[in-house]
């Protein structure tokens, strides 16, 4: 349930998780700070119950961020980040419906979120305990 001790102590993994979680923490804290604006955007996009969902998913992102950086309940944490990005990215950054600078800015944010989604998928893979990286390198099992 907790984290894999080898992952928790591995300096590159700790650095990578910290950098990744730092971005998620910034996004969540900014979301809390600008909740009213985000609720208005979600409402304009047709998101149901935006007054409830926006702060809920922002809190989910913040808690998931803690799970990733501390490597506690990593599957749940990575899964929550995946759910966050799968839900918010196409709904909020629907650049294909826009024109000009708004289209360009939302395309960048859409692609950024897709990259962060990819990172969460890799973290989920790591959290499942599969040894795909070791197997791909042909390293011995006791590595």
CSV table of C-alpha atoms in Angstrom, one decimal:
chain,number,residue,atom,x,y,z
A,1,UNK,CA,0.0,0.0,0.0
A,2,UNK,CA,2.8,2.4,0.8
A,3,UNK,CA,5.5,3.0,-1.6
A,4,UNK,CA,8.2,0.8,-3.0
A,5,UNK,CA,11.3,1.6,-0.8
A,6,UNK,CA,13.7,1.3,-3.7
A,7,UNK,CA,11.6,3.8,-5.7
A,8,UNK,CA,11.4,6.1,-2.7
A,9,UNK,CA,15.1,6.2,-2.1
A,10,UNK,CA,16.3,6.2,-5.7
A,11,UNK,CA,17.6,9.8,-6.3
A,12,UNK,CA,16.6,10.1,-10.0
A,13,UNK,CA,13.1,8.8,-9.2
A,14,UNK,CA,12.8,11.2,-6.2
A,15,UNK,CA,14.0,14.1,-8.3
A,16,UNK,CA,11.7,13.3,-11.2
A,17,UNK,CA,8.7,12.8,-8.9
A,18,UNK,CA,9.5,16.0,-7.1
A,19,UNK,CA,9.7,18.0,-10.4
A,20,UNK,CA,6.5,16.4,-11.7
A,21,UNK,CA,4.6,16.9,-8.4
A,22,UNK,CA,5.8,20.5,-8.2
A,23,UNK,CA,4.0,21.3,-11.4
A,24,UNK,CA,0.9,19.5,-10.1
A,25,UNK,CA,1.1,21.4,-6.8
A,26,UNK,CA,1.4,24.7,-8.6
A,27,UNK,CA,-1.6,23.8,-10.8
A,28,UNK,CA,-3.7,22.8,-7.8
A,29,UNK,CA,-2.8,25.8,-5.7
A,30,UNK,CA,-3.5,28.1,-8.6
A,31,UNK,CA,-6.8,26.4,-9.0
A,32,UNK,CA,-7.7,27.0,-5.4
A,33,UNK,CA,-6.6,30.6,-5.7
A,34,UNK,CA,-8.6,31.2,-8.9
A,35,UNK,CA,-11.5,28.9,-8.1
A,36,UNK,CA,-14.2,31.4,-9.1
A,37,UNK,CA,-12.6,32.0,-12.5
A,38,UNK,CA,-12.2,28.3,-13.1
A,39,UNK,CA,-15.8,27.6,-12.1
A,40,UNK,CA,-17.0,30.3,-14.6
A,41,UNK,CA,-14.9,28.7,-17.3
A,42,UNK,CA,-16.2,25.2,-16.5
A,43,UNK,CA,-19.8,26.6,-16.5
A,44,UNK,CA,-19.2,28.2,-19.9
A,45,UNK,CA,-17.9,24.9,-21.3
A,46,UNK,CA,-21.0,23.1,-20.1
A,47,UNK,CA,-19.4,21.1,-17.2
A,48,UNK,CA,-22.1,19.8,-14.9
A,49,UNK,CA,-22.2,21.1,-11.3
A,50,UNK,CA,-19.0,23.2,-11.8
A,51,UNK,CA,-19.3,24.8,-8.3
A,52,UNK,CA,-18.9,21.3,-6.9
A,53,UNK,CA,-16.7,19.6,-9.5
A,54,UNK,CA,-14.0,22.3,-9.9
A,55,UNK,CA,-12.9,22.5,-6.3
A,56,UNK,CA,-13.3,18.7,-6.0
A,57,UNK,CA,-11.0,17.9,-8.9
A,58,UNK,CA,-8.6,20.6,-7.7
A,59,UNK,CA,-8.4,19.0,-4.3
A,60,UNK,CA,-8.0,15.5,-5.9
A,61,UNK,CA,-5.1,16.9,-7.9
A,62,UNK,CA,-3.4,18.3,-4.8
A,63,UNK,CA,-3.8,15.1,-2.8
A,64,UNK,CA,-2.6,13.0,-5.7
A,65,UNK,CA,0.4,15.2,-6.0
A,66,UNK,CA,1.3,14.5,-2.4
A,67,UNK,CA,0.9,10.7,-3.0
A,68,UNK,CA,3.3,11.0,-6.0
A,69,UNK,CA,6.0,13.0,-4.3
A,70,UNK,CA,5.9,10.9,-1.1
A,71,UNK,CA,5.3,7.7,-3.1
A,72,UNK,CA,2.4,6.7,-0.8
A,73,UNK,CA,-0.5,4.9,-2.4
A,74,UNK,CA,1.2,5.5,-5.8
A,75,UNK,CA,-1.4,3.6,-7.9
A,76,UNK,CA,-4.3,5.7,-6.4
A,77,UNK,CA,-2.3,8.9,-6.8
A,78,UNK,CA,-1.3,8.2,-10.4
A,79,UNK,CA,-4.8,7.0,-11.2
A,80,UNK,CA,-6.3,10.2,-9.8
A,81,UNK,CA,-3.9,12.3,-11.9
A,82,UNK,CA,-4.9,10.3,-15.0
A,83,UNK,CA,-8.6,10.9,-14.2
A,84,UNK,CA,-8.0,14.6,-13.7
A,85,UNK,CA,-6.3,15.0,-17.0
A,86,UNK,CA,-8.7,12.8,-19.0
A,87,UNK,CA,-11.6,14.8,-17.6
A,88,UNK,CA,-10.3,18.3,-17.8
A,89,UNK,CA,-8.1,18.4,-20.9
A,90,UNK,CA,-10.7,17.8,-23.6
A,91,UNK,CA,-13.4,19.7,-21.8
A,92,UNK,CA,-11.5,22.8,-21.0
A,93,UNK,CA,-8.8,23.0,-23.7
A,94,UNK,CA,-11.0,22.3,-26.7
A,95,UNK,CA,-8.8,24.3,-29.0
A,96,UNK,CA,-10.4,22.7,-32.1
A,97,UNK,CA,-13.5,24.8,-31.5
A,98,UNK,CA,-11.5,28.1,-31.3
A,99,UNK,CA,-9.7,30.5,-33.6
A,100,UNK,CA,-6.6,32.8,-33.4
A,101,UNK,CA,-4.6,33.4,-30.3
A,102,UNK,CA,-7.2,31.6,-28.1
A,103,UNK,CA,-6.8,28.5,-30.3
A,104,UNK,CA,-3.0,28.7,-30.1
A,105,UNK,CA,-3.0,29.1,-26.2
A,106,UNK,CA,-5.4,26.3,-25.7
A,107,UNK,CA,-3.6,24.0,-28.0
A,108,UNK,CA,-0.4,24.6,-26.0
A,109,UNK,CA,-2.2,23.9,-22.7
A,110,UNK,CA,-3.9,20.8,-24.3
A,111,UNK,CA,-0.5,19.4,-25.4
A,112,UNK,CA,1.1,20.2,-22.0
A,113,UNK,CA,-1.7,18.3,-20.3
A,114,UNK,CA,-1.3,15.3,-22.6
A,115,UNK,CA,2.4,15.3,-21.7
A,116,UNK,CA,1.5,15.4,-18.0
A,117,UNK,CA,-1.0,12.6,-18.6
A,118,UNK,CA,1.7,10.5,-20.2
A,119,UNK,CA,3.9,11.1,-17.1
A,120,UNK,CA,1.0,9.9,-14.9
A,121,UNK,CA,0.6,6.7,-17.0
A,122,UNK,CA,4.3,6.0,-16.6
A,123,UNK,CA,4.0,6.5,-12.8
A,124,UNK,CA,1.1,4.2,-12.8
A,125,UNK,CA,3.1,1.6,-14.6
A,126,UNK,CA,6.0,2.0,-12.1
A,127,UNK,CA,3.5,1.8,-9.2
A,128,UNK,CA,2.1,-1.5,-10.4
A,129,UNK,CA,5.4,-3.2,-9.6
A,130,UNK,CA,6.0,-4.4,-13.1
A,131,UNK,CA,9.6,-4.7,-14.0
A,132,UNK,CA,9.3,-3.7,-17.6
A,133,UNK,CA,12.4,-1.5,-17.5
A,134,UNK,CA,14.5,-4.2,-16.0
A,135,UNK,CA,13.2,-6.8,-18.4
A,136,UNK,CA,13.8,-4.6,-21.4
A,137,UNK,CA,17.5,-4.1,-20.3
A,138,UNK,CA,17.9,-7.8,-19.6
A,139,UNK,CA,19.1,-7.0,-16.1
A,140,UNK,CA,19.2,-9.7,-13.5
A,141,UNK,CA,16.1,-9.9,-11.2
A,142,UNK,CA,18.1,-9.1,-8.0
A,143,UNK,CA,19.2,-5.7,-9.4
